[in-house]
PDB file of C-alpha atoms and ligand atoms in Angstrom:
ATOM      1  CA  MET A   1      23.442  28.694  18.103  1.00  0.00           C
ATOM      2  CA  THR A   2      23.531  30.419  14.618  1.00  0.00           C
ATOM      3  CA  GLU A   3      20.119  30.879  13.671  1.00  0.00           C
ATOM      4  CA  SER A   4      18.387  33.875  14.098  1.00  0.00           C
ATOM      5  CA  VAL A   5      14.956  32.674  15.568  1.00  0.00           C
ATOM      6  CA  ALA A   6      12.862  35.726  16.619  1.00  0.00           C
ATOM      7  CA  HIS A   7       9.341  35.487  14.815  1.00  0.00           C
ATOM      8  CA  LEU A   8       9.754  32.846  12.484  1.00  0.00           C
ATOM      9  CA  SER A   9       6.472  31.517  10.572  1.00  0.00           C
ATOM     10  CA  ARG A  10       5.968  27.941  10.774  1.00  0.00           C
ATOM     11  CA  GLU A  11       7.530  27.261   7.166  1.00  0.00           C
ATOM     12  CA  GLU A  12      10.378  29.089   8.418  1.00  0.00           C
ATOM     13  CA  LYS A  13      10.948  26.954  11.152  1.00  0.00           C
ATOM     14  CA  GLN A  14      10.381  24.048   9.126  1.00  0.00           C
ATOM     15  CA  ARG A  15      13.149  24.827   6.649  1.00  0.00           C
ATOM     16  CA  LEU A  16      15.799  25.849   9.277  1.00  0.00           C
ATOM     17  CA  LEU A  17      14.960  22.680  11.055  1.00  0.00           C
ATOM     18  CA  GLN A  18      15.332  20.628   7.673  1.00  0.00           C
ATOM     19  CA  LYS A  19      18.541  22.616   7.107  1.00  0.00           C
ATOM     20  CA  ILE A  20      19.897  21.205  10.150  1.00  0.00           C
ATOM     21  CA  ASP A  21      18.836  17.417   9.564  1.00  0.00           C
ATOM     22  CA  GLU A  22      19.961  17.495   5.909  1.00  0.00           C
ATOM     23  CA  GLN A  23      23.300  19.331   6.234  1.00  0.00           C
ATOM     24  CA  GLU A  24      24.389  18.369   9.622  1.00  0.00           C
ATOM     25  CA  VAL A  25      22.708  15.613  11.236  1.00  0.00           C
ATOM     26  CA  ARG A  26      22.246  13.011   8.766  1.00  0.00           C
ATOM     27  CA  ASN A  27      26.103  13.061   7.999  1.00  0.00           C
ATOM     28  CA  CYS A  28      27.053  13.608  11.776  1.00  0.00           C
ATOM     29  CA  THR A  29      30.135  11.689  12.544  1.00  0.00           C
ATOM     30  CA  GLN A  30      30.937  13.594  15.935  1.00  0.00           C
ATOM     31  CA  CYS A  31      30.821  10.629  17.880  1.00  0.00           C
ATOM     32  CA  THR A  32      30.961   6.778  17.685  1.00  0.00           C
ATOM     33  CA  LEU A  33      27.400   6.248  17.634  1.00  0.00           C
ATOM     34  CA  CYS A  34      27.320   7.183  13.829  1.00  0.00           C
ATOM     35  CA  GLN A  35      29.266   3.760  13.493  1.00  0.00           C
ATOM     36  CA  SER A  36      26.292   1.551  14.378  1.00  0.00           C
ATOM     37  CA  ARG A  37      23.469   3.488  13.219  1.00  0.00           C
ATOM     38  CA  THR A  38      21.498   2.586  10.215  1.00  0.00           C
ATOM     39  CA  GLN A  39      20.351   6.158  10.068  1.00  0.00           C
ATOM     40  CA  THR A  40      19.829   9.325  12.230  1.00  0.00           C
ATOM     41  CA  VAL A  41      16.753  10.089  13.687  1.00  0.00           C
ATOM     42  CA  PHE A  42      16.162  13.882  13.627  1.00  0.00           C
ATOM     43  CA  GLY A  43      12.620  14.465  15.286  1.00  0.00           C
ATOM     44  CA  GLU A  44       9.320  15.330  13.498  1.00  0.00           C
ATOM     45  CA  GLY A  45       6.212  17.086  14.149  1.00  0.00           C
ATOM     46  CA  ASN A  46       4.867  20.611  14.053  1.00  0.00           C
ATOM     47  CA  PRO A  47       7.563  22.819  14.149  1.00  0.00           C
ATOM     48  CA  ASP A  48       5.614  25.593  15.631  1.00  0.00           C
ATOM     49  CA  ALA A  49       4.410  23.278  18.612  1.00  0.00           C
ATOM     50  CA  ASP A  50       3.487  24.457  21.825  1.00  0.00           C
ATOM     51  CA  LEU A  51       4.498  21.222  22.984  1.00  0.00           C
ATOM     52  CA  MET A  52       7.557  19.363  22.592  1.00  0.00           C
ATOM     53  CA  PHE A  53       8.446  16.102  24.124  1.00  0.00           C
ATOM     54  CA  VAL A  54      12.027  14.981  24.321  1.00  0.00           C
ATOM     55  CA  GLY A  55      13.192  11.352  24.793  1.00  0.00           C
ATOM     56  CA  GLU A  56      16.806   9.741  25.149  1.00  0.00           C
ATOM     57  CA  GLY A  57      17.524   8.403  21.865  1.00  0.00           C
ATOM     58  CA  PRO A  58      16.342   5.940  19.098  1.00  0.00           C
ATOM     59  CA  GLY A  59      15.854   2.077  19.817  1.00  0.00           C
ATOM     60  CA  ARG A  60      15.919  -0.473  17.228  1.00  0.00           C
ATOM     61  CA  ASP A  61      12.818   0.473  15.561  1.00  0.00           C
ATOM     62  CA  GLU A  62      13.370   4.353  15.232  1.00  0.00           C
ATOM     63  CA  ASP A  63      16.842   3.553  13.794  1.00  0.00           C
ATOM     64  CA  LEU A  64      15.391   1.595  11.095  1.00  0.00           C
ATOM     65  CA  GLN A  65      12.341   3.819  10.282  1.00  0.00           C
ATOM     66  CA  GLY A  66      14.211   7.031  10.989  1.00  0.00           C
ATOM     67  CA  ARG A  67      11.723   8.402  13.132  1.00  0.00           C
ATOM     68  CA  PRO A  68      11.243   9.151  16.894  1.00  0.00           C
ATOM     69  CA  PHE A  69       9.484   6.838  19.078  1.00  0.00           C
ATOM     70  CA  VAL A  70       7.389   4.539  16.749  1.00  0.00           C
ATOM     71  CA  GLY A  71       8.480   1.282  18.618  1.00  0.00           C
ATOM     72  CA  PRO A  72       6.786  -0.116  21.707  1.00  0.00           C
ATOM     73  CA  SER A  73       7.660   3.095  24.013  1.00  0.00           C
ATOM     74  CA  GLY A  74       6.154   5.024  21.144  1.00  0.00           C
ATOM     75  CA  ALA A  75       2.853   3.404  20.997  1.00  0.00           C
ATOM     76  CA  LEU A  76       2.650   4.173  24.761  1.00  0.00           C
ATOM     77  CA  LEU A  77       3.854   8.063  24.391  1.00  0.00           C
ATOM     78  CA  ASP A  78       0.805   8.030  21.342  1.00  0.00           C
ATOM     79  CA  LYS A  79      -1.542   7.055  23.896  1.00  0.00           C
ATOM     80  CA  MET A  80      -0.509   9.690  26.307  1.00  0.00           C
ATOM     81  CA  ILE A  81      -0.635  12.251  23.716  1.00  0.00           C
ATOM     82  CA  VAL A  82      -4.349  11.258  22.822  1.00  0.00           C
ATOM     83  CA  ALA A  83      -5.264  11.153  26.609  1.00  0.00           C
ATOM     84  CA  MET A  84      -3.710  14.681  26.676  1.00  0.00           C
ATOM     85  CA  GLY A  85      -6.118  15.602  23.786  1.00  0.00           C
ATOM     86  CA  PHE A  86      -3.485  15.907  21.070  1.00  0.00           C
ATOM     87  CA  ASP A  87      -2.155  14.146  17.918  1.00  0.00           C
ATOM     88  CA  ARG A  88       1.392  13.786  16.782  1.00  0.00           C
ATOM     89  CA  GLN A  89       0.807  16.145  13.977  1.00  0.00           C
ATOM     90  CA  GLN A  90       0.385  19.000  16.849  1.00  0.00           C
ATOM     91  CA  ILE A  91       3.189  18.528  18.826  1.00  0.00           C
ATOM     92  CA  TYR A  92       7.066  17.837  18.131  1.00  0.00           C
ATOM     93  CA  ILE A  93       9.106  15.034  19.031  1.00  0.00           C
ATOM     94  CA  ALA A  94      12.786  14.844  19.548  1.00  0.00           C
ATOM     95  CA  ASN A  95      15.857  12.867  21.383  1.00  0.00           C
ATOM     96  CA  VAL A  96      18.786  13.702  23.311  1.00  0.00           C
ATOM     97  CA  VAL A  97      20.943  11.794  21.005  1.00  0.00           C
ATOM     98  CA  LYS A  98      20.168  11.417  17.007  1.00  0.00           C
ATOM     99  CA  CYS A  99      21.694   7.897  16.991  1.00  0.00           C
ATOM    100  CA  ARG A 100      20.661   4.643  18.369  1.00  0.00           C
ATOM    101  CA  PRO A 101      22.882   3.768  21.264  1.00  0.00           C
ATOM    102  CA  PRO A 102      24.120  -0.043  20.855  1.00  0.00           C
ATOM    103  CA  GLN A 103      21.616  -2.297  22.598  1.00  0.00           C
ATOM    104  CA  ASN A 104      19.802   0.669  23.669  1.00  0.00           C
ATOM    105  CA  ARG A 105      22.340   1.582  26.381  1.00  0.00           C
ATOM    106  CA  THR A 106      21.944   4.807  28.021  1.00  0.00           C
ATOM    107  CA  PRO A 107      24.063   7.466  25.962  1.00  0.00           C
ATOM    108  CA  ALA A 108      27.328   8.219  27.186  1.00  0.00           C
ATOM    109  CA  SER A 109      27.820  12.005  28.428  1.00  0.00           C
ATOM    110  CA  SER A 110      30.380  12.466  25.824  1.00  0.00           C
ATOM    111  CA  GLU A 111      27.763  11.230  23.292  1.00  0.00           C
ATOM    112  CA  VAL A 112      25.168  13.640  24.990  1.00  0.00           C
ATOM    113  CA  LYS A 113      27.764  16.303  24.808  1.00  0.00           C
ATOM    114  CA  ALA A 114      28.476  15.796  21.025  1.00  0.00           C
ATOM    115  CA  CYS A 115      24.816  15.666  20.096  1.00  0.00           C
ATOM    116  CA  GLY A 116      23.182  18.085  22.493  1.00  0.00           C
ATOM    117  CA  ASP A 117      23.775  21.131  20.841  1.00  0.00           C
ATOM    118  CA  TYR A 118      21.407  19.783  17.810  1.00  0.00           C
ATOM    119  CA  LEU A 119      18.690  19.707  20.348  1.00  0.00           C
ATOM    120  CA  LEU A 120      19.262  22.766  21.519  1.00  0.00           C
ATOM    121  CA  ARG A 121      18.943  24.526  17.924  1.00  0.00           C
ATOM    122  CA  GLN A 122      15.640  22.383  17.738  1.00  0.00           C
ATOM    123  CA  ILE A 123      14.378  23.909  20.874  1.00  0.00           C
ATOM    124  CA  ALA A 124      15.567  27.478  20.046  1.00  0.00           C
ATOM    125  CA  ILE A 125      13.624  27.221  16.676  1.00  0.00           C
ATOM    126  CA  ILE A 126      10.339  25.485  17.819  1.00  0.00           C
ATOM    127  CA  LYS A 127      10.201  27.667  21.085  1.00  0.00           C
ATOM    128  CA  PRO A 128       7.603  25.581  22.489  1.00  0.00           C
ATOM    129  CA  LYS A 129       5.606  26.719  25.625  1.00  0.00           C
ATOM    130  CA  VAL A 130       6.239  23.586  27.305  1.00  0.00           C
ATOM    131  CA  ILE A 131       8.985  21.006  26.989  1.00  0.00           C
ATOM    132  CA  VAL A 132       8.124  17.343  28.503  1.00  0.00           C
ATOM    133  CA  THR A 133      11.404  15.565  29.114  1.00  0.00           C
ATOM    134  CA  LEU A 134      10.946  11.654  28.990  1.00  0.00           C
ATOM    135  CA  GLY A 135      13.383  10.015  31.297  1.00  0.00           C
ATOM    136  CA  GLY A 136      16.571  11.052  33.345  1.00  0.00           C
ATOM    137  CA  PRO A 137      18.985  11.727  30.213  1.00  0.00           C
ATOM    138  CA  ALA A 138      16.685  14.497  28.825  1.00  0.00           C
ATOM    139  CA  ALA A 139      16.278  15.996  32.363  1.00  0.00           C
ATOM    140  CA  LYS A 140      19.512  16.302  33.140  1.00  0.00           C
ATOM    141  CA  LEU A 141      20.986  17.827  29.722  1.00  0.00           C
ATOM    142  CA  LEU A 142      18.374  20.215  29.696  1.00  0.00           C
ATOM    143  CA  LEU A 143      18.393  21.343  33.476  1.00  0.00           C
ATOM    144  CA  GLU A 144      22.120  20.855  33.742  1.00  0.00           C
ATOM    145  CA  THR A 145      21.565  18.682  36.752  1.00  0.00           C
ATOM    146  CA  GLN A 146      23.017  15.424  38.246  1.00  0.00           C
ATOM    147  CA  THR A 147      19.671  14.840  40.031  1.00  0.00           C
ATOM    148  CA  GLY A 148      17.789  11.599  39.288  1.00  0.00           C
ATOM    149  CA  ILE A 149      14.121  11.549  37.397  1.00  0.00           C
ATOM    150  CA  THR A 150      12.370  10.372  40.699  1.00  0.00           C
ATOM    151  CA  ALA A 151      13.325  13.725  42.256  1.00  0.00           C
ATOM    152  CA  LEU A 152      12.831  15.808  39.426  1.00  0.00           C
ATOM    153  CA  ARG A 153       9.498  14.532  38.314  1.00  0.00           C
ATOM    154  CA  GLY A 154       6.306  16.137  39.118  1.00  0.00           C
ATOM    155  CA  THR A 155       7.443  19.629  39.674  1.00  0.00           C
ATOM    156  CA  TRP A 156       7.856  22.392  37.120  1.00  0.00           C
ATOM    157  CA  HIS A 157      11.302  23.397  36.018  1.00  0.00           C
ATOM    158  CA  GLN A 158      12.665  25.830  33.864  1.00  0.00           C
ATOM    159  CA  PHE A 159      15.058  25.421  30.636  1.00  0.00           C
ATOM    160  CA  HIS A 160      17.462  28.414  30.667  1.00  0.00           C
ATOM    161  CA  GLY A 161      19.430  27.215  27.429  1.00  0.00           C
ATOM    162  CA  LEU A 162      18.439  29.805  25.060  1.00  0.00           C
ATOM    163  CA  GLY A 163      20.342  32.365  26.950  1.00  0.00           C
ATOM    164  CA  SER A 164      19.759  35.255  29.060  1.00  0.00           C
ATOM    165  CA  LYS A 165      18.146  37.384  26.650  1.00  0.00           C
ATOM    166  CA  ARG A 166      15.120  34.912  26.003  1.00  0.00           C
ATOM    167  CA  PRO A 167      12.583  33.909  28.312  1.00  0.00           C
ATOM    168  CA  PRO A 168      13.048  30.340  29.931  1.00  0.00           C
ATOM    169  CA  ILE A 169      10.719  27.498  28.827  1.00  0.00           C
ATOM    170  CA  ASP A 170       8.348  25.531  31.511  1.00  0.00           C
ATOM    171  CA  LEU A 171      10.091  22.054  31.603  1.00  0.00           C
ATOM    172  CA  MET A 172       7.844  19.075  33.283  1.00  0.00           C
ATOM    173  CA  PRO A 173      10.097  15.801  33.640  1.00  0.00           C
ATOM    174  CA  THR A 174       8.368  12.674  33.790  1.00  0.00           C
ATOM    175  CA  PHE A 175       9.379   8.857  33.645  1.00  0.00           C
ATOM    176  CA  HIS A 176      10.319   7.448  30.279  1.00  0.00           C
ATOM    177  CA  PRO A 177       7.589   5.461  28.492  1.00  0.00           C
ATOM    178  CA  ALA A 178      10.150   2.564  28.312  1.00  0.00           C
ATOM    179  CA  TYR A 179      10.498   2.655  31.930  1.00  0.00           C
ATOM    180  CA  LEU A 180       6.630   2.624  32.520  1.00  0.00           C
ATOM    181  CA  LEU A 181       6.286  -0.219  30.247  1.00  0.00           C
ATOM    182  CA  ARG A 182       8.717  -2.231  32.619  1.00  0.00           C
ATOM    183  CA  SER A 183       7.104  -1.045  35.613  1.00  0.00           C
ATOM    184  CA  TYR A 184       3.705  -0.773  34.779  1.00  0.00           C
ATOM    185  CA  THR A 185       2.313  -0.289  38.129  1.00  0.00           C
ATOM    186  CA  GLN A 186      -0.639   2.093  39.096  1.00  0.00           C
ATOM    187  CA  ASP A 187       1.777   4.099  41.137  1.00  0.00           C
ATOM    188  CA  ASN A 188       3.765   5.032  38.183  1.00  0.00           C
ATOM    189  CA  ARG A 189       0.971   5.529  35.775  1.00  0.00           C
ATOM    190  CA  ARG A 190      -1.038   7.779  38.104  1.00  0.00           C
ATOM    191  CA  LYS A 191       2.491   9.773  38.456  1.00  0.00           C
ATOM    192  CA  VAL A 192       3.149   9.975  34.846  1.00  0.00           C
ATOM    193  CA  TRP A 193      -0.605  11.076  34.303  1.00  0.00           C
ATOM    194  CA  ALA A 194      -0.485  13.424  36.968  1.00  0.00           C
ATOM    195  CA  ASP A 195       2.591  15.192  35.226  1.00  0.00           C
ATOM    196  CA  LEU A 196       0.865  15.318  32.152  1.00  0.00           C
ATOM    197  CA  GLN A 197      -2.449  16.696  33.430  1.00  0.00           C
ATOM    198  CA  ALA A 198       0.033  19.671  34.963  1.00  0.00           C
ATOM    199  CA  VAL A 199       1.100  20.536  31.498  1.00  0.00           C
ATOM    200  CA  ILE A 200      -2.664  20.253  30.020  1.00  0.00           C
ATOM    201  CA  GLU A 201      -3.358  22.942  32.842  1.00  0.00           C
ATOM    202  CA  ARG A 202      -0.067  25.001  31.712  1.00  0.00           C
ATOM    203  CA  LEU A 203      -0.824  25.044  28.108  1.00  0.00           C
ATOM    204  CA  LYS A 204      -4.462  26.473  28.848  1.00  0.00           C
ATOM    205  CA  LYS A 205      -2.724  29.605  30.249  1.00  0.00           C
TER     206      LYS A 205
HETATM  207  N1  URA B 301      13.253   6.017  23.165  1.00  0.00           N
HETATM  208  C1  URA B 301      13.416   7.175  23.174  1.00  0.00           C
HETATM  209  O1  URA B 301      14.084   7.823  23.967  1.00  0.00           O
HETATM  210  N2  URA B 301      13.354   7.884  22.095  1.00  0.00           N
HETATM  211  C2  URA B 301      12.748   7.260  20.657  1.00  0.00           C
HETATM  212  O2  URA B 301      12.902   7.721  19.988  1.00  0.00           O
HETATM  213  C3  URA B 301      12.369   6.024  21.154  1.00  0.00           C
HETATM  214  C4  URA B 301      12.379   5.191  22.161  1.00  0.00           C
END
């Protein structure tokens, strides 16, 4: 991690994030996903957010627009955000990988490894109070675990990736909106809503 990020203003955080996006991510060729992308999708939202969502990687709509969660999964995520009492301007949204995996496949571990440092640096700058990971890859990367999302979700975990000198960040894993759309059962919806309600309570502290 190169940036010194103690007590940064919102403007300074924005400037640092923009620098990583413009000088590193947009022209990144660290893995082969760069060959099939239309453009990179860095992430967006409030650089000083208390709440950060981390998804898997851009899909078709995101690859075309250069923005995270703007397709069908994004529409559901927007509803979740509003139901929590927020809007997109108040929170930050990023992904594990910044380029679309072909056919929306799960990113390979080599791709996550090549790209994951960008996400860690985004988190180090934003320093949210709570991270919500959406789906398996984000939880696995940030919790350094191989445990599946069904076992991880619904309980609080801690993100220790900022190093031993910085406090860990509370992390709630939940199902990915794309999974929810595929399996739109009352049970799954209840589970995700319970996870998000726990997040609302934690943010009040
Ligand atoms: N799915 C993700 O994980 N991220 C996006 O940005 C869009 C869909």
